[in-house]
Every structure is written in structure tokens, then in C-alpha cells.
Coordinates of C-alpha atoms in Angstrom, one line a residue:
X23 CA 96.5 52.4 77.0
X24 CA 97.2 49.9 79.8
X25 CA 94.6 50.1 82.5
X26 CA 97.1 49.2 85.2
X27 CA 98.6 52.7 85.1
X28 CA 95.2 54.3 85.8
X29 CA 94.6 55.9 89.2
X30 CA 91.8 53.7 90.8
X31 CA 90.8 52.1 94.1
X32 CA 91.8 48.4 94.0
X33 CA 89.2 45.9 95.1
X34 CA 89.8 42.9 97.2
X35 CA 87.3 40.8 95.4
X36 CA 88.3 38.6 92.5
X37 CA 85.1 39.4 90.7
X38 CA 86.1 43.1 90.5
X39 CA 89.5 42.6 88.9
X40 CA 88.4 44.6 85.9
X41 CA 87.2 47.6 88.0
X42 CA 90.2 49.7 86.8
X43 CA 88.2 50.4 83.6
X44 CA 88.9 54.0 82.4
X45 CA 85.2 54.5 82.1
X46 CA 84.8 53.9 85.9
X47 CA 87.9 55.8 87.0
X48 CA 87.9 56.9 90.7
X49 CA 90.2 59.9 90.7
X50 CA 91.4 62.1 93.6
X51 CA 90.6 65.6 92.4
X52 CA 87.3 66.5 94.2
X53 CA 87.8 70.3 93.8
X54 CA 88.2 69.9 90.1
X55 CA 85.4 67.5 89.2
X56 CA 81.7 68.0 89.3
X57 CA 79.2 66.4 91.6
X58 CA 79.0 62.6 91.3
X59 CA 76.4 61.5 88.8
X60 CA 73.8 58.7 89.3
X61 CA 76.2 56.3 87.5
X62 CA 79.0 57.2 89.9
X63 CA 76.8 56.6 92.9
X64 CA 75.6 53.3 91.4
X65 CA 79.2 52.2 90.9
X66 CA 80.1 53.2 94.5
X67 CA 77.2 51.2 95.8
X68 CA 78.4 48.2 93.8
X69 CA 81.8 48.5 95.3
X70 CA 80.3 48.6 98.8
X71 CA 78.2 45.6 98.0
X72 CA 81.3 43.6 96.8
X73 CA 83.1 44.5 100.0
X74 CA 80.1 43.4 102.1
X75 CA 80.2 40.1 100.3
X76 CA 83.8 39.6 101.2
X77 CA 83.1 40.5 104.9
X78 CA 80.0 38.5 105.9
X79 CA 78.6 39.8 109.2
X80 CA 76.4 37.5 111.4
X81 CA 73.6 38.4 113.8
X82 CA 75.6 37.3 116.9
X83 CA 79.0 38.5 116.0
X84 CA 80.2 38.3 119.7
X85 CA 79.5 34.6 120.0
X86 CA 83.1 33.7 119.9
X87 CA 83.8 35.8 123.0
X88 CA 83.1 34.8 126.6
X89 CA 80.2 36.3 128.4
X90 CA 81.1 39.3 130.6
X91 CA 80.6 39.2 134.4
X92 CA 78.8 42.5 135.2
X93 CA 78.6 41.7 139.0
X94 CA 82.3 41.8 139.6
X95 CA 82.3 45.6 140.2
X96 CA 79.3 45.5 142.7
X97 CA 79.8 46.4 146.4
X98 CA 77.5 45.5 149.3
X99 CA 76.4 49.2 149.4
X100 CA 75.5 49.1 145.7
X101 CA 73.7 45.8 146.1
X102 CA 71.5 47.2 148.9
X103 CA 70.8 50.3 146.9
X104 CA 69.8 48.3 143.8
X105 CA 67.5 46.3 146.0
X106 CA 65.9 49.5 147.4
X107 CA 65.4 50.9 143.9
X108 CA 64.0 47.5 142.8
X109 CA 61.5 47.6 145.7
X110 CA 60.6 51.2 144.9
X111 CA 61.5 52.4 148.4
X112 CA 62.3 56.0 149.2
X113 CA 65.7 57.0 150.5
X114 CA 66.2 57.5 154.3
X115 CA 65.8 61.2 155.2
X116 CA 68.7 63.1 156.6
X117 CA 69.1 63.2 160.3
X118 CA 68.5 66.8 161.3
X119 CA 68.7 66.2 165.0
X120 CA 72.2 67.5 165.2
X121 CA 70.9 70.9 164.1
X122 CA 68.3 71.0 167.0
X123 CA 69.0 72.2 170.5
X124 CA 66.3 70.7 172.9
X125 CA 66.4 71.8 176.5
X126 CA 65.6 69.2 179.3
X127 CA 64.1 71.9 181.5
X128 CA 60.4 71.1 181.1
X129 CA 60.9 67.4 180.6
X130 CA 61.2 64.4 182.8
X131 CA 64.9 64.6 182.5
X132 CA 65.2 68.1 184.0
X133 CA 67.0 66.7 187.0
X134 CA 69.3 64.4 184.9
X135 CA 72.8 65.8 185.0
X136 CA 73.9 63.9 181.9
X137 CA 71.0 65.3 179.9
X138 CA 72.1 68.9 180.8
X139 CA 75.7 68.1 180.0
X140 CA 74.6 66.8 176.6
X141 CA 72.4 69.8 175.9
X142 CA 75.3 72.1 177.0
X143 CA 77.7 70.3 174.6
X144 CA 75.2 70.6 171.8
X145 CA 74.8 74.3 172.4
X146 CA 78.6 74.8 172.4
X147 CA 78.8 72.9 169.1
X148 CA 76.1 75.0 167.6
X149 CA 77.8 78.2 168.8
X150 CA 81.1 77.1 167.4
X151 CA 79.5 76.2 164.1
X152 CA 77.9 79.7 163.9
X153 CA 81.3 81.3 164.9
X154 CA 83.0 79.3 162.1
X155 CA 80.4 80.5 159.6
X156 CA 80.9 84.1 160.7
X157 CA 84.6 83.7 160.2
X158 CA 84.1 82.3 156.8
X159 CA 81.7 85.2 155.9
X160 CA 84.3 87.7 157.1
X161 CA 87.1 86.0 155.1
X162 CA 84.8 85.9 152.1
X163 CA 84.1 89.6 152.4
X164 CA 87.8 90.3 152.5
X165 CA 89.2 87.9 149.9
X166 CA 86.3 86.4 147.9
X167 CA 85.8 89.3 145.5
X168 CA 89.5 89.4 144.6
X169 CA 89.7 85.7 144.3
X170 CA 86.6 85.6 142.1
X171 CA 88.0 88.4 140.0
X172 CA 91.3 86.5 139.5
X173 CA 89.4 83.4 138.7
X174 CA 87.3 85.3 136.2
X175 CA 90.5 86.7 134.6
X176 CA 91.9 83.2 134.5
X177 CA 88.7 82.0 132.8
X178 CA 88.9 84.9 130.3
X179 CA 92.5 84.1 129.5
X180 CA 91.7 80.5 129.1
X181 CA 88.8 81.4 126.9
X182 CA 90.9 83.7 124.7
X183 CA 93.7 81.1 124.5
X184 CA 91.2 78.5 123.4
X185 CA 89.7 80.9 120.9
X186 CA 93.1 81.8 119.5
X187 CA 94.0 78.1 119.2
X188 CA 90.6 77.4 117.6
X189 CA 91.1 80.3 115.2
X190 CA 94.6 79.1 114.4
X191 CA 93.4 75.6 113.8
X192 CA 90.5 76.9 111.6
X193 CA 93.0 79.0 109.7
X194 CA 95.3 76.1 109.2
X195 CA 92.4 74.0 108.0
X196 CA 91.3 76.7 105.6
X197 CA 94.9 77.1 104.3
X198 CA 95.1 73.4 103.9
X199 CA 91.9 73.4 101.9
X200 CA 93.0 76.3 99.8
X201 CA 96.4 74.8 99.2
X202 CA 94.8 71.5 98.3
X203 CA 92.3 73.2 96.0
X204 CA 95.1 75.1 94.3
X205 CA 97.3 72.1 93.8
X206 CA 94.3 70.1 92.5
X207 CA 93.4 72.8 90.1
X208 CA 97.0 73.0 88.9
X209 CA 97.1 69.3 88.6
X210 CA 93.9 69.3 86.7
X211 CA 95.2 71.8 84.2
X212 CA 98.4 69.8 83.7
X213 CA 96.3 66.6 83.3
X214 CA 94.2 68.4 80.7
X215 CA 97.2 69.6 78.8
X216 CA 98.8 66.2 78.9
X217 CA 95.6 64.6 77.7
X218 CA 95.4 67.1 74.8
X219 CA 99.0 66.5 74.0
X220 CA 98.5 62.8 74.1
X221 CA 95.5 63.0 71.8
X222 CA 97.5 65.2 69.4
X223 CA 100.5 62.8 69.3
X224 CA 98.3 59.8 68.9
X225 CA 96.5 61.6 66.0
X226 CA 99.8 62.5 64.4
X227 CA 101.0 59.0 64.7
X228 CA 97.8 57.7 63.2
X229 CA 98.1 60.1 60.3
X230 CA 101.8 59.1 59.9
X231 CA 100.8 55.5 59.7
X232 CA 98.2 56.2 57.1
X233 CA 100.7 58.3 55.1
X234 CA 103.2 55.4 55.4
X235 CA 100.7 52.9 54.2
X236 CA 99.7 55.2 51.3
X237 CA 103.4 55.7 50.4
X238 CA 104.0 52.0 50.6
X239 CA 101.0 51.3 48.3
X240 CA 102.2 53.9 45.9
X241 CA 105.7 52.5 45.8
X242 CA 104.4 49.0 45.2
X243 CA 102.2 50.3 42.4
X244 CA 105.1 52.1 40.8
X245 CA 107.3 49.0 41.2
X246 CA 104.6 47.0 39.4
X247 CA 104.3 49.5 36.6
X248 CA 108.1 49.8 36.1
X249 CA 108.5 46.0 36.6
X250 CA 111.2 46.6 39.1
X251 CA 112.0 44.2 42.0
X252 CA 112.0 46.1 45.3
X253 CA 114.8 43.9 46.6
X254 CA 117.2 45.4 44.1
X255 CA 116.9 48.9 45.7
X256 CA 119.9 48.1 48.0
X257 CA 122.1 47.3 45.1
X258 CA 121.8 50.8 43.6
X259 CA 125.0 52.8 43.3
X260 CA 123.4 55.9 44.8
X261 CA 121.9 55.2 48.2
X262 CA 118.8 56.8 49.6
X263 CA 120.7 59.1 51.9
X264 CA 122.8 60.4 49.1
X265 CA 119.7 61.1 47.0
X266 CA 118.1 63.0 49.9
X267 CA 121.3 65.1 50.4
X268 CA 121.5 65.9 46.7
X269 CA 117.9 67.0 46.5
X270 CA 118.3 69.0 49.7
X271 CA 121.2 70.9 48.2
X272 CA 119.2 71.6 45.1
X273 CA 116.3 73.1 47.2
X274 CA 118.4 74.8 49.9
X275 CA 116.9 78.1 48.9
X276 CA 113.7 77.1 50.6
X277 CA 115.5 77.5 54.0
X278 CA 115.7 81.2 53.4
X279 CA 112.0 81.5 53.5
X280 CA 110.5 82.0 57.0
X281 CA 107.2 80.4 57.9
X282 CA 105.1 82.5 60.2
X283 CA 102.6 80.4 62.0
X284 CA 101.6 82.8 64.8
X285 CA 103.1 86.2 65.4
X286 CA 102.9 86.0 69.2
X287 CA 104.6 82.6 69.4
X288 CA 107.3 83.7 67.0
X289 CA 107.9 86.8 69.0
X290 CA 108.1 84.8 72.2
X291 CA 110.4 82.0 71.0
X292 CA 112.9 83.9 68.9
X293 CA 115.5 86.3 70.3
X294 CA 118.3 88.1 68.5
X295 CA 121.7 87.8 70.1
X296 CA 123.1 91.2 69.4
X297 CA 126.9 90.9 69.1
X298 CA 127.8 93.3 71.9
X299 CA 131.1 91.7 72.9
X300 CA 133.5 93.0 75.5
X301 CA 135.8 95.6 73.9
X302 CA 138.5 97.1 76.1
X303 CA 138.8 100.4 74.2
X304 CA 135.0 101.1 74.5
X305 CA 135.0 100.2 78.2
X306 CA 138.1 102.4 78.8
X307 CA 136.6 105.3 76.8
X308 CA 133.5 105.3 79.0
X309 CA 135.6 105.1 82.1
X310 CA 137.8 108.0 81.1
X311 CA 134.7 110.1 80.2
X312 CA 133.2 109.3 83.6
X313 CA 136.4 110.3 85.4
X314 CA 136.8 113.6 83.4
X315 CA 133.2 114.6 84.1
X316 CA 133.4 113.7 87.8
X317 CA 136.7 115.6 88.3
X318 CA 135.2 118.7 86.6
X319 CA 132.1 118.5 88.7
X320 CA 134.2 118.0 91.9
X321 CA 136.3 121.1 91.2
X322 CA 133.1 123.1 90.5
X323 CA 131.6 121.8 93.8
X324 CA 134.7 123.0 95.7
X325 CA 134.5 126.5 94.3
X326 CA 130.8 126.8 95.1
X327 CA 131.0 125.3 98.6
X328 CA 133.9 127.6 99.6
X329 CA 131.5 130.5 99.4
X330 CA 130.0 129.3 102.7
X331 CA 133.3 130.3 104.5
X332 CA 133.8 133.6 102.7
X333 CA 130.6 135.4 102.0
X334 CA 128.6 134.2 105.1
X335 CA 131.4 134.4 107.6
X336 CA 129.9 137.3 109.5
X337 CA 126.3 136.3 109.3
X338 CA 124.3 135.5 112.5
X339 CA 121.4 133.8 110.7
X340 CA 120.8 130.0 111.2
X341 CA 119.9 127.9 108.2
X342 CA 116.9 125.7 108.1
X343 CA 117.8 122.0 108.3
X344 CA 115.1 120.9 105.8
X345 CA 115.4 123.7 103.2
X346 CA 118.4 126.0 103.8
X347 CA 117.1 128.9 101.8
X348 CA 114.0 129.3 104.0
X349 CA 113.7 132.3 106.3
X350 CA 116.1 134.5 104.3
X351 CA 115.6 138.3 104.2
X352 CA 116.1 138.9 100.4
X353 CA 115.9 136.8 97.2
X354 CA 119.6 137.5 96.6
X355 CA 120.5 135.7 99.8
X356 CA 118.3 132.8 98.8
X357 CA 120.1 132.6 95.5
X358 CA 123.4 132.6 97.2
X359 CA 122.4 129.7 99.5
X360 CA 121.2 127.8 96.5
X361 CA 124.6 128.2 94.9
X362 CA 126.2 126.9 98.1
X363 CA 123.8 124.0 98.2
X364 CA 124.7 123.2 94.6
X365 CA 128.3 122.9 95.5
X366 CA 127.6 120.6 98.5
X367 CA 125.2 118.5 96.5
X368 CA 127.8 117.8 93.8
X369 CA 130.3 116.1 96.1
X370 CA 128.6 112.7 96.5
X371 CA 127.5 112.0 92.9
X372 CA 130.9 113.2 91.6
X373 CA 132.7 110.9 94.1
X374 CA 130.5 107.9 93.2
X375 CA 131.0 108.6 89.5
X376 CA 134.8 109.0 90.0
X377 CA 135.1 105.7 91.9
X378 CA 132.9 104.0 89.3
X379 CA 135.2 105.2 86.5
X380 CA 138.3 104.1 88.4
X381 CA 136.8 100.6 89.0
X382 CA 135.9 100.3 85.3
X383 CA 139.3 101.5 84.2
X384 CA 140.9 99.0 86.6
X385 CA 139.0 96.1 85.2
X386 CA 140.3 96.7 81.6
X387 CA 143.4 94.7 82.3
X388 CA 141.5 91.5 82.2
X389 CA 139.3 90.1 79.5
X390 CA 136.5 89.5 80.3
X391 CA 136.4 91.9 83.3
X392 CA 135.9 90.3 86.7
X393 CA 132.3 89.9 87.8
X394 CA 132.8 91.6 91.2
X395 CA 134.1 94.7 89.5
X396 CA 131.2 94.9 87.2
X397 CA 128.7 94.5 90.1
X398 CA 130.6 97.3 92.0
X399 CA 130.5 99.5 88.9
X400 CA 126.7 99.0 88.5
X401 CA 126.0 99.9 92.1
X402 CA 128.2 103.0 92.1
X403 CA 126.7 104.2 88.8
X404 CA 123.1 103.7 90.1
X405 CA 124.0 105.8 93.2
X406 CA 125.5 108.6 91.1
X407 CA 122.5 108.7 88.7
X408 CA 120.1 109.0 91.6
X409 CA 122.2 111.7 93.3
X410 CA 122.7 113.8 90.1
X411 CA 119.1 115.0 90.0
X412 CA 119.2 117.4 92.9
X413 CA 122.4 119.3 91.9
X414 CA 121.1 119.7 88.3
X415 CA 117.8 121.2 89.5
X416 CA 119.7 123.6 91.8
X417 CA 122.0 124.7 89.0
X418 CA 119.1 125.6 86.8
X419 CA 117.3 127.4 89.6
X420 CA 120.4 129.5 90.4
X421 CA 120.9 130.4 86.8
X422 CA 117.2 131.5 86.5
X423 CA 117.3 133.5 89.8
X424 CA 120.4 135.4 88.9
X425 CA 119.7 136.3 85.3
X426 CA 115.9 136.4 85.0
X427 CA 114.3 137.1 88.3
X428 CA 116.8 139.8 89.4
X429 CA 117.7 141.2 86.0
X430 CA 116.3 144.6 84.9
X431 CA 117.6 144.5 81.4
X432 CA 115.0 142.9 79.2
X433 CA 117.3 142.4 76.2
X434 CA 119.3 139.6 77.9
X435 CA 116.4 137.5 79.1
X436 CA 116.3 135.4 75.9
X437 CA 120.0 134.7 76.1
X438 CA 119.8 133.5 79.7
X439 CA 116.8 131.3 78.8
X440 CA 119.0 129.7 76.2
X441 CA 121.5 129.1 79.0
X442 CA 118.9 127.4 81.0
X443 CA 118.0 125.1 78.1
X444 CA 121.7 124.3 77.6
X445 CA 122.0 123.5 81.3
X446 CA 119.1 121.1 81.1
X447 CA 120.6 119.4 78.1
X448 CA 123.9 119.1 79.9
X449 CA 122.1 117.5 82.8
X450 CA 120.5 115.0 80.5
X451 CA 124.0 114.4 79.0
X452 CA 125.5 113.7 82.4
X453 CA 122.7 111.2 83.1
X454 CA 123.1 109.6 79.7
X455 CA 126.9 109.1 80.1
X456 CA 126.3 107.2 83.4
X457 CA 123.4 105.3 81.9
X458 CA 125.6 104.2 78.9
X459 CA 128.1 102.8 81.3
X460 CA 125.3 101.0 83.3
X461 CA 123.9 99.5 80.1
X462 CA 127.3 98.3 78.9
X463 CA 128.2 96.8 82.2
X464 CA 124.9 95.0 82.6
X465 CA 125.1 93.7 79.1
X466 CA 128.1 91.7 80.1
X467 CA 126.0 89.6 82.4
X468 CA 123.7 88.4 79.7
X469 CA 124.7 84.7 79.3
X470 CA 121.2 83.3 79.3
X471 CA 120.2 81.0 76.6
X472 CA 116.5 81.5 77.2
X473 CA 115.4 85.1 77.6
X474 CA 111.8 85.5 76.4
X475 CA 110.4 88.3 74.4
X476 CA 106.6 88.8 74.3
X477 CA 104.4 91.0 72.2
X478 CA 103.0 92.3 75.5
X479 CA 106.4 93.9 76.2
X480 CA 106.3 95.8 73.0
X481 CA 102.8 97.1 73.6
X482 CA 103.6 98.2 77.2
X483 CA 106.7 100.0 76.0
X484 CA 104.8 101.9 73.4
X485 CA 102.2 102.9 76.0
X486 CA 104.9 104.0 78.4
X487 CA 106.7 106.0 75.6
X488 CA 103.4 107.8 74.7
X489 CA 102.7 108.7 78.4
X490 CA 106.3 109.9 78.9
X491 CA 106.0 112.0 75.8
X492 CA 102.8 113.7 77.0
X493 CA 104.3 114.2 80.5
X494 CA 107.4 115.7 79.0
X495 CA 105.4 118.2 76.9
X496 CA 103.4 119.3 79.9
X497 CA 106.6 119.6 82.0
X498 CA 108.3 121.8 79.4
X499 CA 105.2 124.0 79.1
X500 CA 105.0 124.4 82.9
X501 CA 108.8 125.1 83.0
X502 CA 108.6 127.7 80.3
X503 CA 105.9 129.6 82.2
X504 CA 107.1 129.1 85.8
X505 CA 110.7 130.2 85.1
X506 CA 109.6 133.6 83.9
X507 CA 109.8 136.9 85.9
X508 CA 107.7 136.2 89.0
X509 CA 107.4 140.0 89.7
X510 CA 105.0 140.3 86.7
X511 CA 102.6 137.6 87.9
X512 CA 99.2 138.6 89.0
X513 CA 98.6 137.5 92.6
X514 CA 95.2 135.9 92.3
X515 CA 96.0 133.8 95.4
X516 CA 98.3 134.0 98.4
X517 CA 101.9 132.8 98.0
X518 CA 101.8 132.5 94.2
X519 CA 105.6 132.1 94.3
X520 CA 105.1 128.5 95.4
X521 CA 104.6 127.7 91.7
X522 CA 108.0 129.0 90.8
X523 CA 110.2 126.3 89.3
X524 CA 107.4 123.8 88.7
X525 CA 108.2 121.7 85.7
X526 CA 112.0 121.7 86.1
X527 CA 112.4 118.5 88.1
X528 CA 109.6 117.0 86.1
X529 CA 111.2 117.8 82.7
X530 CA 114.5 116.3 83.8
X531 CA 113.0 113.1 85.0
X532 CA 110.5 112.7 82.2
X533 CA 113.2 113.3 79.6
X534 CA 115.3 110.6 81.2
X535 CA 112.3 108.2 81.4
X536 CA 111.4 109.1 77.8
X537 CA 114.9 108.0 76.6
X538 CA 114.8 104.9 78.8
X539 CA 111.4 103.9 77.4
X540 CA 112.6 104.5 73.9
X541 CA 115.6 102.2 74.6
X542 CA 113.4 99.5 76.1
X543 CA 111.0 99.7 73.1
X544 CA 113.8 99.3 70.6
X545 CA 115.2 96.3 72.6
X546 CA 111.8 94.7 72.7
X547 CA 111.0 95.4 69.1
X548 CA 114.3 94.1 67.8
X549 CA 114.3 91.3 70.3
X550 CA 117.9 92.1 71.4
X551 CA 118.6 89.5 74.0
X552 CA 121.8 91.1 75.2
X553 CA 120.1 94.3 76.4
X554 CA 117.2 92.7 78.2
X555 CA 119.0 92.8 81.5
X556 CA 120.0 96.4 80.9
X557 CA 116.3 97.4 80.4
X558 CA 115.5 95.8 83.8
X559 CA 117.9 98.1 85.6
X560 CA 116.9 101.2 83.6
X561 CA 113.2 100.6 84.3
X562 CA 113.8 100.0 88.0
X563 CA 116.0 103.1 88.3
X564 CA 113.4 105.2 86.5
X565 CA 110.6 104.1 88.8
X566 CA 112.7 104.7 91.9
X567 CA 113.6 108.3 90.8
X568 CA 110.1 109.1 89.8
X569 CA 108.6 108.0 93.1
X570 CA 111.3 109.5 95.3
X571 CA 111.3 112.9 93.5
X572 CA 107.7 113.5 92.2
X573 CA 105.5 111.1 94.2
X574 CA 106.7 111.7 97.7
X575 CA 104.4 112.9 100.5
X576 CA 105.4 116.6 100.3
X577 CA 104.9 116.7 96.6
X578 CA 101.5 114.9 96.6
X579 CA 100.2 117.1 99.4
X580 CA 101.3 120.3 97.8
X581 CA 100.1 119.4 94.3
X582 CA 96.6 118.3 95.6
X583 CA 96.2 121.4 97.7
X584 CA 97.5 123.8 95.0
X585 CA 95.3 122.3 92.3
X586 CA 92.2 122.7 94.4
X587 CA 93.1 126.3 95.3
X588 CA 94.0 127.3 91.7
X589 CA 90.8 125.9 90.4
X590 CA 88.7 127.7 93.0
X591 CA 90.5 131.0 92.7
X592 CA 90.9 130.8 88.9
X593 CA 94.7 131.3 88.8
X594 CA 96.0 131.9 85.2
X595 CA 99.6 132.8 85.9
X596 CA 102.1 131.3 85.5
X597 CA 99.7 128.5 84.3
X598 CA 96.2 127.3 85.1
X599 CA 95.4 124.6 87.6
X600 CA 94.3 122.2 84.8
X601 CA 97.9 122.1 83.5
X602 CA 99.2 121.1 86.9
X603 CA 96.5 118.5 87.4
X604 CA 97.1 117.0 83.9
X605 CA 100.9 117.0 84.5
X606 CA 100.7 114.9 87.7
X607 CA 97.9 112.7 86.4
X608 CA 100.3 111.6 83.6
X609 CA 103.2 111.4 86.1
X610 CA 101.1 108.9 88.1
X611 CA 100.1 107.0 84.9
X612 CA 103.8 106.9 83.9
X613 CA 104.7 105.4 87.3
X614 CA 102.0 102.7 86.9
X615 CA 103.2 102.0 83.3
X616 CA 106.8 101.6 84.4
X617 CA 105.7 99.3 87.2
X618 CA 103.8 97.0 84.8
X619 CA 106.7 97.2 82.4
X620 CA 109.1 96.1 85.1
X621 CA 106.9 93.1 86.0
X622 CA 106.8 91.9 82.4
X623 CA 110.5 92.4 81.9
X624 CA 111.3 90.6 85.1
X625 CA 109.1 87.7 84.2
X626 CA 110.5 87.3 80.7
X627 CA 114.1 87.5 81.9
X628 CA 113.9 85.1 84.8
X629 CA 111.2 82.8 83.5
X630 CA 113.5 79.9 83.0
X631 CA 114.8 80.1 86.6
X632 CA 111.5 78.8 87.9
X633 CA 111.1 75.4 89.4
X634 CA 111.2 72.5 87.0
X635 CA 107.9 71.1 88.3
X636 CA 106.1 74.4 87.4
X637 CA 107.9 75.3 84.2
X638 CA 108.8 72.3 82.1
X639 CA 112.3 72.5 80.6
X640 CA 112.5 73.1 76.9
X641 CA 112.9 70.0 74.7
X642 CA 115.8 70.0 72.3
X643 CA 114.1 69.5 68.9
X644 CA 116.3 68.1 66.2
X645 CA 117.0 70.3 63.2
X646 CA 115.4 68.6 60.2
X647 CA 116.8 69.3 56.9
X648 CA 114.3 70.4 54.3
X649 CA 114.2 68.6 51.1
X650 CA 111.9 68.1 48.1
X651 CA 110.8 64.8 49.5

């Protein structure tokens, strides 16, 4: 390797022309390297010595300059003062006579009119001076305190300003050092990687040269044994390339065998491009299904919402703005308000789903569909999925209240429980239809050639699926116990009815997250590149619904307090406090798992969009044809 390309400090001396020796490299990564050794210090001293030889200082290095004239700035007063100091004489004392007030009364000048006039003038001057001092004292008493206070405030402001500037400068210096350290460490890692790569390539080249020499020696030995002149190879009827092609065709079955070097690298570098092409009939089918479901829900919402103007027309009770069923007199009135809330809650998701279906149906005319229509479809579908949760919970609660809580006939309870299960399944089906459209729309955006798949994704998906399964089982258990007849519960604590309906919202959300995690795991396990972008949206949507519905402030406060009370009192109906605690522990773990899963999915999808200086672009390796040679 040429030493001219090395990073070194050039020397001005001709004798140090060979100082760019790799063994004596002076690099610029002080945060990366260790402390200088004794050899490095010796080398630095040698460089300093060489520079000193080039620049030879003399004892009187100012001889070429004219001598300065130091007396040019002296004045007569300074000259006299220097003489006095040189003679060690004291300074003249101050004349204090102007502060004295002698009277010529008992002196020889008692009859001198001028002496009395001078003494009178001196007295007037002293009195005026005292008067002036009194005025200054009065002014100081009136204004000095405020002036000093303002001056102190000014000093404090100046002090704070200087401290802030000092802190800012220190922060900038620290950030500069941190940024410099980080860049140097990154540069050091890149240098190490490049050095290792260079060593590997040089080693490979060396081995290839040895192999070529060995092959050349074998060819020469075979030519001597066969008594064939090597120059006649070019006159053969079948060229070397034709021989290679023929032998490659004979051993083409070897290409069917896959060589597994490392499972992790194989999982990262290979992605299956699932042939999910744009099909108009499939897109139109999903759109029509969306429109039919949304129209049916919209009609049902109108019938329920109209009860507000018929049954409650003569009521004088005001509804609560946060929870409308609060402050009712009977449970039947609460169930009626929940039915009205169900109708009002169905309007927005039905409208969003209807518009989404119309947008999708309108994009069928063009193949492929316009990008702006796909983006609009994705946004509207996400809004509808988020808004479907509350109406589905209200529908199940209304069904339970009317046919289990207020029903006296015990024979029909099993039938209506079956109706609740069917309602939950219908809720999941409504969410799945919208999610299928979301997956199909987002799959049309997957035009990336480099979407990575890592084995870590598969492991995180498996963990998320396990946690979602446990949370779903606990939710179903809580739902099965909390949706029973509340009149038969033993009131071990005050307001036991607060546990009514626990597990319903959790079961719907965990079911949806379970299916989404199963879909993400299959995509990661099969390395389906087309659906990687869809999993990104499904995971983000699942995390948002989980946090907004189950991990909000009201929910966390109520769960924490209720678990503490249930454990202290020993509540056993509808379920124990341990069940509620385990349920929300796994809900929290599920949120953390989805968040980690979202990080890894985002990194593997958008990894190739990073800056070229941080992520080297992939090299296009030629496809070598295998052969027996």
C-alpha cells in the first residue's frame, strides 16, 4: 500500500521525507485511540527536534530591530516624580489649611480689615461646603436606596445574563465534544470494518494467486504427460466457453440445492415477493361489502337514534355530558339511553366506511388505482376501525342488560348469552372486513426492492401472539363472569356494580390484536415482502386502540384502585382481584410488545431510505453460473 495515501503530518525537513511510515502514523481520532505510548512520545519529540533544526533561534533575536526610545512618552511631571522616587524622598503632604478657620481676634492682625474679610470669606466657604454636604445627604436619603437597588438589579441581571451565556457556551462546547466523539467512534468503526474487509480481500486474492499457480503447474504437468503443446489449445474445435456451458448444463441440478451459511443472514437478505397483484374484481368486492355493511349500520343507527325524540320527549331529566346514562332513576332508563347512544355512535364509523367503499369503488376504473385514492381509502378505513369499537361495546351491553340483567325467566339466559357471543363475533367480522381492505390497499404501495426481514421480527411476533392469547383468555373469563346477573352478586364491597361489563372491551381489542399479531407472524415467517407495509399499519392501529381504550387515565386509575380494594376486601364475585390484576398486567405487556414490534418493523421497512453515508448501498453481485469446474 502506498504510504502517500496515509493520514500523517507532513514535515518541512528533507530528512523526514519518510515520516509517513504506517508504523508511525499520526491519526486524528483522539477519542478512539489509547493514551500515547513511550514510542509515540519519542517520535513527537523527534519531530519537534527536526522543526527546531529548521528554525534556528539565536540569543539576541531582536538584533535586527532598532532600539526603542522609552523616554519619548515622559513628561516633565513624570521626570520630576522619577527623580523624587530615585532620591527616596517622601511626597508633599496635602494642604489642609483650606479646612481650617483661624480667627484674627487674638493675633497681631486683629485690627487688619483684610484679615477679617479673609476669615469671613473662609467661614462662608466652610458653611457653604457643609450646606452642600447636607443637601447631598438629604438627596442620598431620598434617592440613594432606590438607585442602589436598581443598580443591584442591573448587576444581578448582568450576572444572570453572563451565567446564561456561559452555560450556553459550555453546553455548546460539551455538545461539540460529544458530537466529535460520536463521529470519531463511528469513523473508527468504519475504519476497522474497512481494514478487516481489506485484509479479507487481500487474503482472498493471495489464495486465488496460489490456486492459479497451482492450476498452472498442474496444467503444465498434464501437458508434459500427454505430450501436448499448450499453444494448440486455441485451435481446438470446441472453445473453453463452450466446454464450460456444456458442463454447466450437465450439472444444472446443483442449482436446485440451497446452501445455508447462516440462518440469520439468510432470513435478512431474502424476501419472498408474494404475487398479490391488483385485481379489479377483488377490490370491487371489498368495496361493495364495505358499502353494504355501512348502509345497514346507518339504517340501524337512524332507528335507534330516533328513540331520543319519541320515548324521551316528555322527560325533564338532563343527561350527563361525559356518560349520558349516569344519574338515571332505574336500570331500564339506563338501558334505553345506551340504546340511543348506540345509534348516535354508529353514524361516524358508518359514514367513514361508506365513503371509503365509494372511494375504492371509484378507483376501479383505472388500473392500477391512483395513489391519492388509495391514501384516502387508507385514512378513512383507519378512522372507521377506530370508531367501530365504542358502538360494538354498547350493542353488547344493551343486549346483556335487556335479556340477562332484567329477565326473570331463567330458561332463556343461555339463549341470550349465545346472542352476546354472536354479537362479539359480528363485531370482529366488521373490524376484519375493514382491515382486509386496509391490508389490500397498503399492499399496493409495496414497490420496494429492499425490504428486510430479520429473525428478531419473528421472535417478537411470537412473543406478541403469546401475550395476546393470554390476555384474550383472561378477557373472556372476566367477560363470562361480569356479564351475569348482577343481582345475585354478594356485595363484599361498596359499588360492586362497577365491575359490570369488565372484559367486554378487552376481549374485542385483544381478539383484534391477536388476529393482527397472527397475520404479522405469518408475514414475517414466510418473508412476504408485499405485506410488510400492511403489518406496519396494523401494528400502529392496534397500539393506538389499545392505549386510547384500555390504557387511558380513567381506566388506569379505576383498575389500580379497584384491584387494591378487591384484594383488601377479598371480593370473589364476579371474579377475584387477581384476575383483574393479571388481565391488565398482560394488557400492559401487550402494549410494550406491540411497540417493540412496531420499531423493528419500521426499521426493516425503511432501512434502505437512510443516508448513503450511514448505510452503504448494496453492491450488485454478478450471478455466477455453477459448473463442475
